[in-house]
Each structure stands twice: as structure tokens, then as C-alpha cells.
Amino acid sequence: MSPKRLAALGVTAVVGLATAGCADASDGKTAKSDKPAASSAAGYPVTLENCGVKQTFTKAPSRVVVMNGASVAEVSTLLALGLKDRIVVNQQTYGRSEVPGRADEIKALPKGDIELNDAFDIPREAMLAQRPDLVLSTTAYGFDAKNGFATRDQLEQVGANSYISPQGCDQDTSGMTMEDSRTLLRDLGKVFGVSDRAEKLIAESDKRIAAIAEKVEGEKKPEVMVLFSNMAMGGNDFSSVVAKGIYNDILAKAGGANAFENAAEGSFADLSKEKVAVADVDALVVISYNDPDPTAYAKKLLKEFPQWTAAKNDAYVVLSDSIYLGPSNDVAVEKIARTLHPDAL
């Protein structure tokens, strides 16, 4: 997968259980209710402008297709909002999650028995055959006819609305922050008539993040290397090193700094082993994207660079969905903060 494709498709990134559940973003617990997930009358129509396209929802969608996009942000947000029963096809998965039960919940969702294209996503005819009333894509890539996908206009012609997640309009996620995770929750909350749940999730997450940030305030900010486990995205030995994006916002709230923030203009840096070796790395954040053993990768790196402070202190954390776009950024903030400032938390 190329750097452009991976960056554009969101390596971003988040649990819901019962249809009427409201998931806690940090522990996976669900507050159950006998009320339906969304009303098909009250509060509608809802109009939402998304990437320059204004769409009107006359009722809550009931046949939602979630495109792959190398993300779990969209499907996890739906689950966190208690909208599991609205998903007829989901192609998103990381194979693991920081939130208990999330990975299994996503794995159990219907996939539609679809033959995916070379981009591991849903081609045009297969998409239209699903009879969706809402299609979610991480970026505009998923609605580009040149990529073999159904366009937003073609979907509209068959009665389906479409949605591109925050920062996905121009396929550049380098400017993404946790505010975009809040926007995704709020937008889907409006579309499905569950804005109260979205606001509750946001308030709870913000409260946890603020409490952690307060505890680490004034502490020295360790230099952190963030990279993907066993993933090649360029020509150098270290081509999946994070430079910019939501990761840096999360690091800052956790009391850290990205050691390679200035190594590239875009989301990812493509670095030689020599450049990595001379860097001052106090801690390591390894991101797992469908890697069965990211911990082994983290330990291998620490062994390969014993001069790092991270290696001397065995300071590393393995994450997956919580560090991307999605409803569980508070989990990443806490886990990273505990690694960087164990005495403060």
C-alpha cells in the first residue's frame, strides 16, 4: 500500500454492543435502553453539508455500507452510537482494539459476500447492488470513478446519501486533530437522530483527556517515535514513521512530542536506518494495522537501537484503533501518558 493511499485512507481511524446501546469510549461498557436506536420521524428532515455536497435526510438511514478506507473510524463511531443494526455491509477491520469487545463486534458485522477490488474495497456494481441509503468513506478516494467506485452522484441517483469523514475531502490527513473525531461523532449523531448520545460520548472523552493533560502538565515532554508495525510505505527501512496528523494532538495531551514531526511535510516520513539511529527517542508507540504480533515488532526495534532512551527504559506502548480518527482517542491519550509519565498518573 503506497504512502499516499495509506495516508489518504485514514490509517485514522472507534463500541457499541446492543442496538440501543451507548458505548463508553474507554471501557467498552454499554448503557442499554429499550428505545429504538433512532427515530424515523422526529427531528427530520436533517440537512448536512459534507465536502461541498449538501444532503437531506428525511429519516435515519437503515441500510448503511461502510467502505474499507484502511480505517475503523466510521464503523466504530456507528457502534459507539448504538447503531449496529443499521449496518448491512462493513469492510473495516484492524483485527484488534484497545476497547474490550470492539474487535469481535466489528468482526461479527456482515461483509456482504463482496468480491473486493485491488484497493480492497467495494467496486461500483457491488456497491449499487447492496441498495444502500447511506455510504460512508474515510476520504474522497472511495467515491472516485477512476478508482472503480460508485460516485456520490451515482449513489444519489439510487436514493443513497454519502458521507466523507473529516479531513477526507482532499485526502490529506496531515492536519487532522481530535476535533475531527468529535466532528465525526456529531455528524453521524445528527444523521441518525442520536445527537444526545454523541454529545455524551464527547463530554466523557473530553473529561478524561483533560484530567490526564492536567496531571502531566509541566512535566518534561519525552521525544516519541510513532510508526506502523511491519509496514512498508516507501523505499527506506523506516517508511511508516508518523510525522503529522491526529497522532501529534494525542501525544501532546499525553505529555509527549513527536520526535519526527519535522521529518516530512505530510503525514508520514520515509527514513533511513541511519537517520533513525541517531535520533533521540525516549519512547516508542507502535501502531498495529492488522499485524498479529505488534509487540514482537516493538521489542525488536528496541533491541536494534539499544542507544535509545526508550530501549534503556523499555518504554513502549502498542496501540491500534484508539490513536486514529474515532470515538476512543481518550484511550490512546491515557495509555501513552502512562508510558511517558508513569509517576504522574
Coordinates of C-alpha atoms in Angstrom, one line a residue:
M1 CA 0.0 0.0 0.0
S2 CA 1.5 3.3 -1.0
P3 CA 2.1 6.2 1.4
K4 CA -0.5 8.3 -0.4
R5 CA -3.1 5.6 -0.3
L6 CA -2.5 4.8 3.4
A7 CA -2.4 8.4 4.5
A8 CA -5.4 9.3 2.4
L9 CA -7.4 6.4 3.5
G10 CA -7.1 7.4 7.1
V11 CA -4.9 5.0 8.9
T12 CA -7.0 7.1 11.2
A13 CA -9.4 5.9 12.5
V14 CA -13.8 3.8 17.1
V15 CA -18.1 0.2 20.8
G16 CA -21.1 -0.3 20.5
L17 CA -22.8 -3.5 21.6
A18 CA -26.6 -3.6 21.6
T19 CA -28.6 -1.7 19.0
A20 CA -29.8 0.8 21.6
G21 CA -26.5 0.8 23.4
C22 CA -24.4 3.8 24.2
A23 CA -20.8 2.7 24.5
D24 CA -18.3 4.2 26.9
A25 CA -15.3 5.2 24.8
S26 CA -12.7 4.0 27.3
D27 CA -14.0 0.7 28.8
G28 CA -16.4 -0.7 26.2
K29 CA -19.3 -0.8 28.6
T30 CA -22.8 -0.1 27.2
A31 CA -25.7 1.7 28.7
K32 CA -28.7 -0.3 27.4
S33 CA -32.1 1.1 26.6
D34 CA -35.4 -0.3 25.2
K35 CA -35.8 2.7 23.0
P36 CA -35.1 2.3 19.2
A37 CA -31.7 3.5 18.0
A38 CA -33.1 6.4 16.1
S39 CA -36.4 7.9 15.2
S40 CA -37.6 7.8 11.6
A41 CA -39.8 10.8 12.1
A42 CA -39.0 13.2 14.9
G43 CA -36.2 15.6 14.2
Y44 CA -36.3 15.2 10.5
P45 CA -35.5 16.3 7.9
V46 CA -31.8 16.8 8.7
T47 CA -29.6 18.7 6.2
L48 CA -25.8 18.2 6.3
E49 CA -23.2 19.7 4.1
N50 CA -20.2 17.4 3.6
C51 CA -17.2 18.1 1.4
G52 CA -19.2 20.7 -0.6
V53 CA -22.2 18.4 -1.1
K54 CA -25.5 19.3 0.7
Q55 CA -27.7 16.4 1.5
T56 CA -31.0 16.0 3.2
F57 CA -32.0 13.0 5.4
T58 CA -35.8 12.5 5.7
K59 CA -35.3 9.7 8.2
A60 CA -32.5 7.8 9.9
P61 CA -30.6 5.5 7.4
S62 CA -31.3 1.8 7.8
R63 CA -29.0 0.3 5.1
V64 CA -25.6 1.6 5.8
V65 CA -22.5 0.5 3.8
V66 CA -19.1 1.2 5.4
M67 CA -16.2 1.2 3.0
N68 CA -12.8 0.0 4.0
G69 CA -10.5 3.0 3.6
A70 CA -7.9 1.5 5.9
S71 CA -9.9 2.8 8.8
V72 CA -12.2 1.7 11.6
A73 CA -13.2 5.2 12.4
E74 CA -16.6 5.1 10.7
V75 CA -17.8 1.7 11.8
S76 CA -16.6 2.2 15.4
T77 CA -18.4 5.5 15.6
L78 CA -21.6 3.9 14.4
L79 CA -21.2 1.1 17.0
A80 CA -20.4 3.6 19.8
L81 CA -23.6 5.4 18.9
G82 CA -25.6 2.2 19.2
L83 CA -26.3 1.8 15.5
K84 CA -25.1 -1.7 14.9
D85 CA -28.4 -2.8 13.3
R86 CA -28.2 -0.2 10.6
I87 CA -25.0 -1.7 9.1
V88 CA -25.7 -4.0 6.2
V89 CA -22.1 -4.2 4.9
N90 CA -18.9 -3.3 6.7
Q91 CA -15.4 -3.7 5.2
Q92 CA -13.4 -2.1 8.0
T93 CA -11.3 -4.0 10.4
Y94 CA -7.9 -3.7 12.3
G95 CA -8.2 -7.2 13.9
R96 CA -7.6 -5.7 17.4
S97 CA -8.7 -2.8 19.6
E98 CA -7.9 -1.1 22.8
V99 CA -11.5 -1.2 23.8
P100 CA -12.7 -4.6 25.1
G101 CA -15.1 -6.4 22.8
R102 CA -14.7 -3.9 19.9
A103 CA -12.6 -6.1 17.6
D104 CA -15.1 -9.0 18.0
E105 CA -18.0 -6.7 17.5
I106 CA -16.6 -5.4 14.2
K107 CA -15.6 -8.9 13.1
A108 CA -19.2 -10.1 13.5
L109 CA -20.7 -7.4 11.3
P110 CA -22.0 -8.5 7.8
K111 CA -19.5 -8.2 4.9
G112 CA -21.9 -8.7 2.1
D113 CA -20.1 -11.5 0.4
I114 CA -18.5 -9.0 -1.9
E115 CA -15.5 -9.5 -4.2
L116 CA -13.3 -6.6 -3.4
N117 CA -11.2 -4.7 -5.9
D118 CA -7.5 -4.1 -6.0
A119 CA -7.8 -1.4 -3.4
F120 CA -9.5 -3.9 -1.0
D121 CA -12.8 -2.1 -1.2
I122 CA -16.3 -2.2 -2.7
P123 CA -16.4 -1.8 -6.5
R124 CA -19.2 0.2 -8.2
E125 CA -21.6 -2.5 -9.2
A126 CA -21.3 -4.4 -6.0
M127 CA -22.0 -1.2 -4.1
L128 CA -25.1 -0.4 -6.0
A129 CA -26.3 -4.0 -5.6
Q130 CA -26.4 -3.5 -1.8
R131 CA -29.2 -0.9 -2.1
P132 CA -27.7 1.4 0.5
D133 CA -29.3 4.5 1.8
L134 CA -26.0 5.8 3.2
V135 CA -22.4 5.0 2.2
L136 CA -19.5 6.0 4.5
S137 CA -16.0 6.6 3.1
T138 CA -12.9 7.7 5.0
T139 CA -11.8 10.0 2.1
A140 CA -13.0 11.2 -1.3
Y141 CA -10.9 8.3 -2.7
G142 CA -13.8 5.9 -2.0
F143 CA -16.2 7.9 -4.3
D144 CA -13.8 8.4 -7.2
A145 CA -14.9 6.8 -10.5
K146 CA -11.3 6.5 -11.6
N147 CA -10.8 4.0 -8.8
G148 CA -13.7 1.9 -9.9
F149 CA -16.1 3.2 -7.2
A150 CA -19.6 4.4 -7.3
T151 CA -19.6 8.2 -7.2
R152 CA -21.7 10.4 -4.9
D153 CA -23.9 11.4 -7.9
Q154 CA -24.4 7.7 -8.8
L155 CA -25.4 6.9 -5.3
E156 CA -27.8 9.8 -5.1
Q157 CA -29.5 8.5 -8.3
V158 CA -30.3 5.3 -6.5
G159 CA -31.5 7.1 -3.3
A160 CA -28.4 6.8 -1.3
N161 CA -26.7 9.6 0.6
S162 CA -22.9 9.6 1.2
Y163 CA -20.5 10.9 3.7
I164 CA -16.8 11.6 3.7
S165 CA -15.1 11.8 7.1
P166 CA -13.4 14.9 8.4
Q167 CA -10.2 15.8 6.7
G168 CA -11.0 13.3 3.9
C169 CA -12.3 15.8 1.4
D170 CA -8.8 16.4 -0.1
Q171 CA -7.4 13.1 1.0
D172 CA -4.8 14.9 3.2
T173 CA -5.0 13.8 6.8
S174 CA -1.8 15.6 8.0
G175 CA -3.9 18.4 9.6
M176 CA -6.2 16.0 11.5
T177 CA -6.8 16.5 15.2
M178 CA -9.0 15.1 17.9
E179 CA -11.6 17.7 17.0
D180 CA -12.2 15.7 13.8
S181 CA -13.2 12.7 15.9
R182 CA -15.7 14.9 17.7
T183 CA -17.0 16.2 14.3
L184 CA -17.5 12.6 13.1
L185 CA -19.5 11.7 16.2
R186 CA -21.6 14.9 15.9
D187 CA -22.3 14.5 12.2
L188 CA -23.4 10.9 12.5
G189 CA -25.3 11.7 15.6
K190 CA -27.4 14.3 13.6
V191 CA -27.9 12.0 10.6
F192 CA -29.2 9.2 12.8
G193 CA -31.1 11.3 15.3
V194 CA -28.9 10.4 18.3
S195 CA -27.1 13.7 18.9
D196 CA -27.6 13.3 22.6
R197 CA -25.5 10.1 22.6
A198 CA -22.8 11.8 20.5
E199 CA -22.6 14.7 22.9
K200 CA -22.4 12.3 25.9
L201 CA -19.6 10.4 24.4
I202 CA -17.7 13.6 23.5
A203 CA -18.2 15.0 27.0
E204 CA -17.0 11.9 28.7
S205 CA -14.0 11.6 26.5
D206 CA -13.0 15.2 26.8
K207 CA -13.3 15.0 30.6
R208 CA -10.8 12.0 30.7
I209 CA -8.4 13.7 28.3
A210 CA -8.5 17.0 30.3
A211 CA -7.8 15.1 33.6
I212 CA -4.8 13.4 32.1
A213 CA -3.4 16.5 30.5
E214 CA -3.7 18.3 33.8
K215 CA -1.7 15.6 35.6
V216 CA 1.2 15.7 33.1
E217 CA 1.3 19.4 32.7
G218 CA 4.7 20.9 33.5
E219 CA 6.4 17.5 33.0
K220 CA 9.3 17.2 30.6
K221 CA 7.9 16.1 27.2
P222 CA 9.7 12.9 26.0
E223 CA 10.5 12.5 22.3
V224 CA 8.3 9.8 20.9
M225 CA 8.7 7.7 17.8
V226 CA 5.4 6.7 16.3
L227 CA 5.3 4.1 13.5
F228 CA 3.3 1.3 12.0
S229 CA 4.2 -2.3 12.8
N230 CA 5.7 -4.3 9.9
M231 CA 4.5 -1.9 7.2
A232 CA 6.5 -0.7 4.2
M233 CA 5.2 2.5 2.6
G234 CA 8.3 3.8 0.9
G235 CA 11.8 3.0 -0.2
N236 CA 13.7 3.3 3.1
D237 CA 14.0 0.9 6.0
F238 CA 11.6 3.1 8.1
S239 CA 8.9 4.3 5.7
S240 CA 5.9 4.2 8.0
V241 CA 7.0 6.7 10.6
V242 CA 4.4 9.2 11.6
A243 CA 5.2 12.9 11.0
K244 CA 2.0 14.8 11.3
G245 CA -1.7 14.2 12.0
I246 CA -4.0 13.3 14.8
Y247 CA -1.2 11.4 16.5
N248 CA 0.6 14.6 17.4
D249 CA -2.5 16.0 19.1
I250 CA -2.9 12.8 21.1
L251 CA 0.8 12.9 22.0
A252 CA 0.6 16.5 23.2
K253 CA -2.3 15.7 25.5
A254 CA -0.4 12.7 26.8
G255 CA 2.6 15.0 27.7
G256 CA 4.9 13.9 24.8
A257 CA 6.2 15.2 21.5
N258 CA 6.8 13.6 18.1
A259 CA 10.5 13.0 17.5
F260 CA 9.9 13.1 13.8
E261 CA 7.3 15.8 13.4
N262 CA 9.6 17.8 11.1
A263 CA 10.9 14.9 9.1
A264 CA 8.2 15.3 6.4
E265 CA 5.6 17.8 5.2
G266 CA 2.9 15.2 5.0
S267 CA 1.5 12.6 7.3
F268 CA 4.4 10.1 7.1
A269 CA 8.2 10.2 6.9
D270 CA 10.3 7.8 4.8
L271 CA 13.6 7.5 6.8
S272 CA 16.8 5.6 6.6
K273 CA 18.1 3.4 9.3
E274 CA 21.0 5.7 9.9
K275 CA 18.7 8.7 10.5
V276 CA 16.6 6.7 12.9
A277 CA 19.7 5.5 14.8
V278 CA 20.9 9.0 15.6
A279 CA 17.5 10.3 16.7
D280 CA 16.7 10.9 20.3
V281 CA 13.9 8.5 21.0
D282 CA 12.6 8.4 24.6
A283 CA 9.6 6.2 24.0
L284 CA 8.1 4.2 21.2
V285 CA 4.5 4.0 20.0
V286 CA 3.9 1.1 17.7
I287 CA 0.6 1.1 15.8
S288 CA -0.8 -2.2 14.7
Y289 CA -2.7 -2.3 11.4
N290 CA -3.8 -5.9 11.0
D291 CA -0.5 -7.2 12.5
P292 CA -0.9 -10.3 14.7
D293 CA 2.1 -9.5 16.9
P294 CA 3.0 -5.8 17.1
T295 CA 4.6 -6.3 20.5
A296 CA 7.3 -8.5 19.0
Y297 CA 8.0 -5.7 16.4
A298 CA 8.3 -3.2 19.2
K299 CA 10.7 -5.3 21.1
K300 CA 12.8 -6.0 18.0
L301 CA 13.1 -2.2 17.4
L302 CA 14.3 -1.6 21.0
K303 CA 16.8 -4.4 20.6
E304 CA 18.0 -3.0 17.3
F305 CA 18.6 0.5 18.8
P306 CA 19.9 0.0 22.3
Q307 CA 21.2 3.5 22.4
W308 CA 17.7 4.9 22.6
T309 CA 16.5 6.0 26.0
A310 CA 13.4 4.1 25.0
A311 CA 15.4 0.9 24.8
K312 CA 17.2 1.5 28.1
N313 CA 13.9 2.1 29.9
D314 CA 11.9 -0.4 27.9
A315 CA 9.4 2.4 27.2
Y316 CA 6.9 1.5 24.6
V317 CA 3.2 1.0 24.0
V318 CA 1.3 -0.8 21.3
L319 CA -1.9 0.7 20.0
S320 CA -4.4 0.1 17.2
D321 CA -7.7 1.9 16.7
S322 CA -7.6 4.5 19.6
I323 CA -4.8 6.6 18.1
Y324 CA -6.7 7.2 14.8
L325 CA -9.8 9.2 14.0
G326 CA -12.7 7.7 16.0
P327 CA -14.5 7.8 19.4
S328 CA -11.8 6.4 21.6
N329 CA -8.9 8.9 21.4
D330 CA -9.1 9.2 25.2
V331 CA -7.9 5.6 25.5
A332 CA -4.7 6.4 23.5
V333 CA -4.1 9.6 25.5
E334 CA -4.2 7.6 28.7
K335 CA -2.1 4.6 27.5
I336 CA 0.6 6.9 26.1
A337 CA 0.6 9.1 29.2
R338 CA 1.1 6.1 31.5
T339 CA 4.1 5.1 29.4
L340 CA 5.6 8.5 29.3
H341 CA 4.8 9.7 32.8
P342 CA 4.1 6.6 35.0
D343 CA 4.6 8.5 38.2
A344 CA 2.2 11.3 37.3
L345 CA -0.8 9.1 36.7

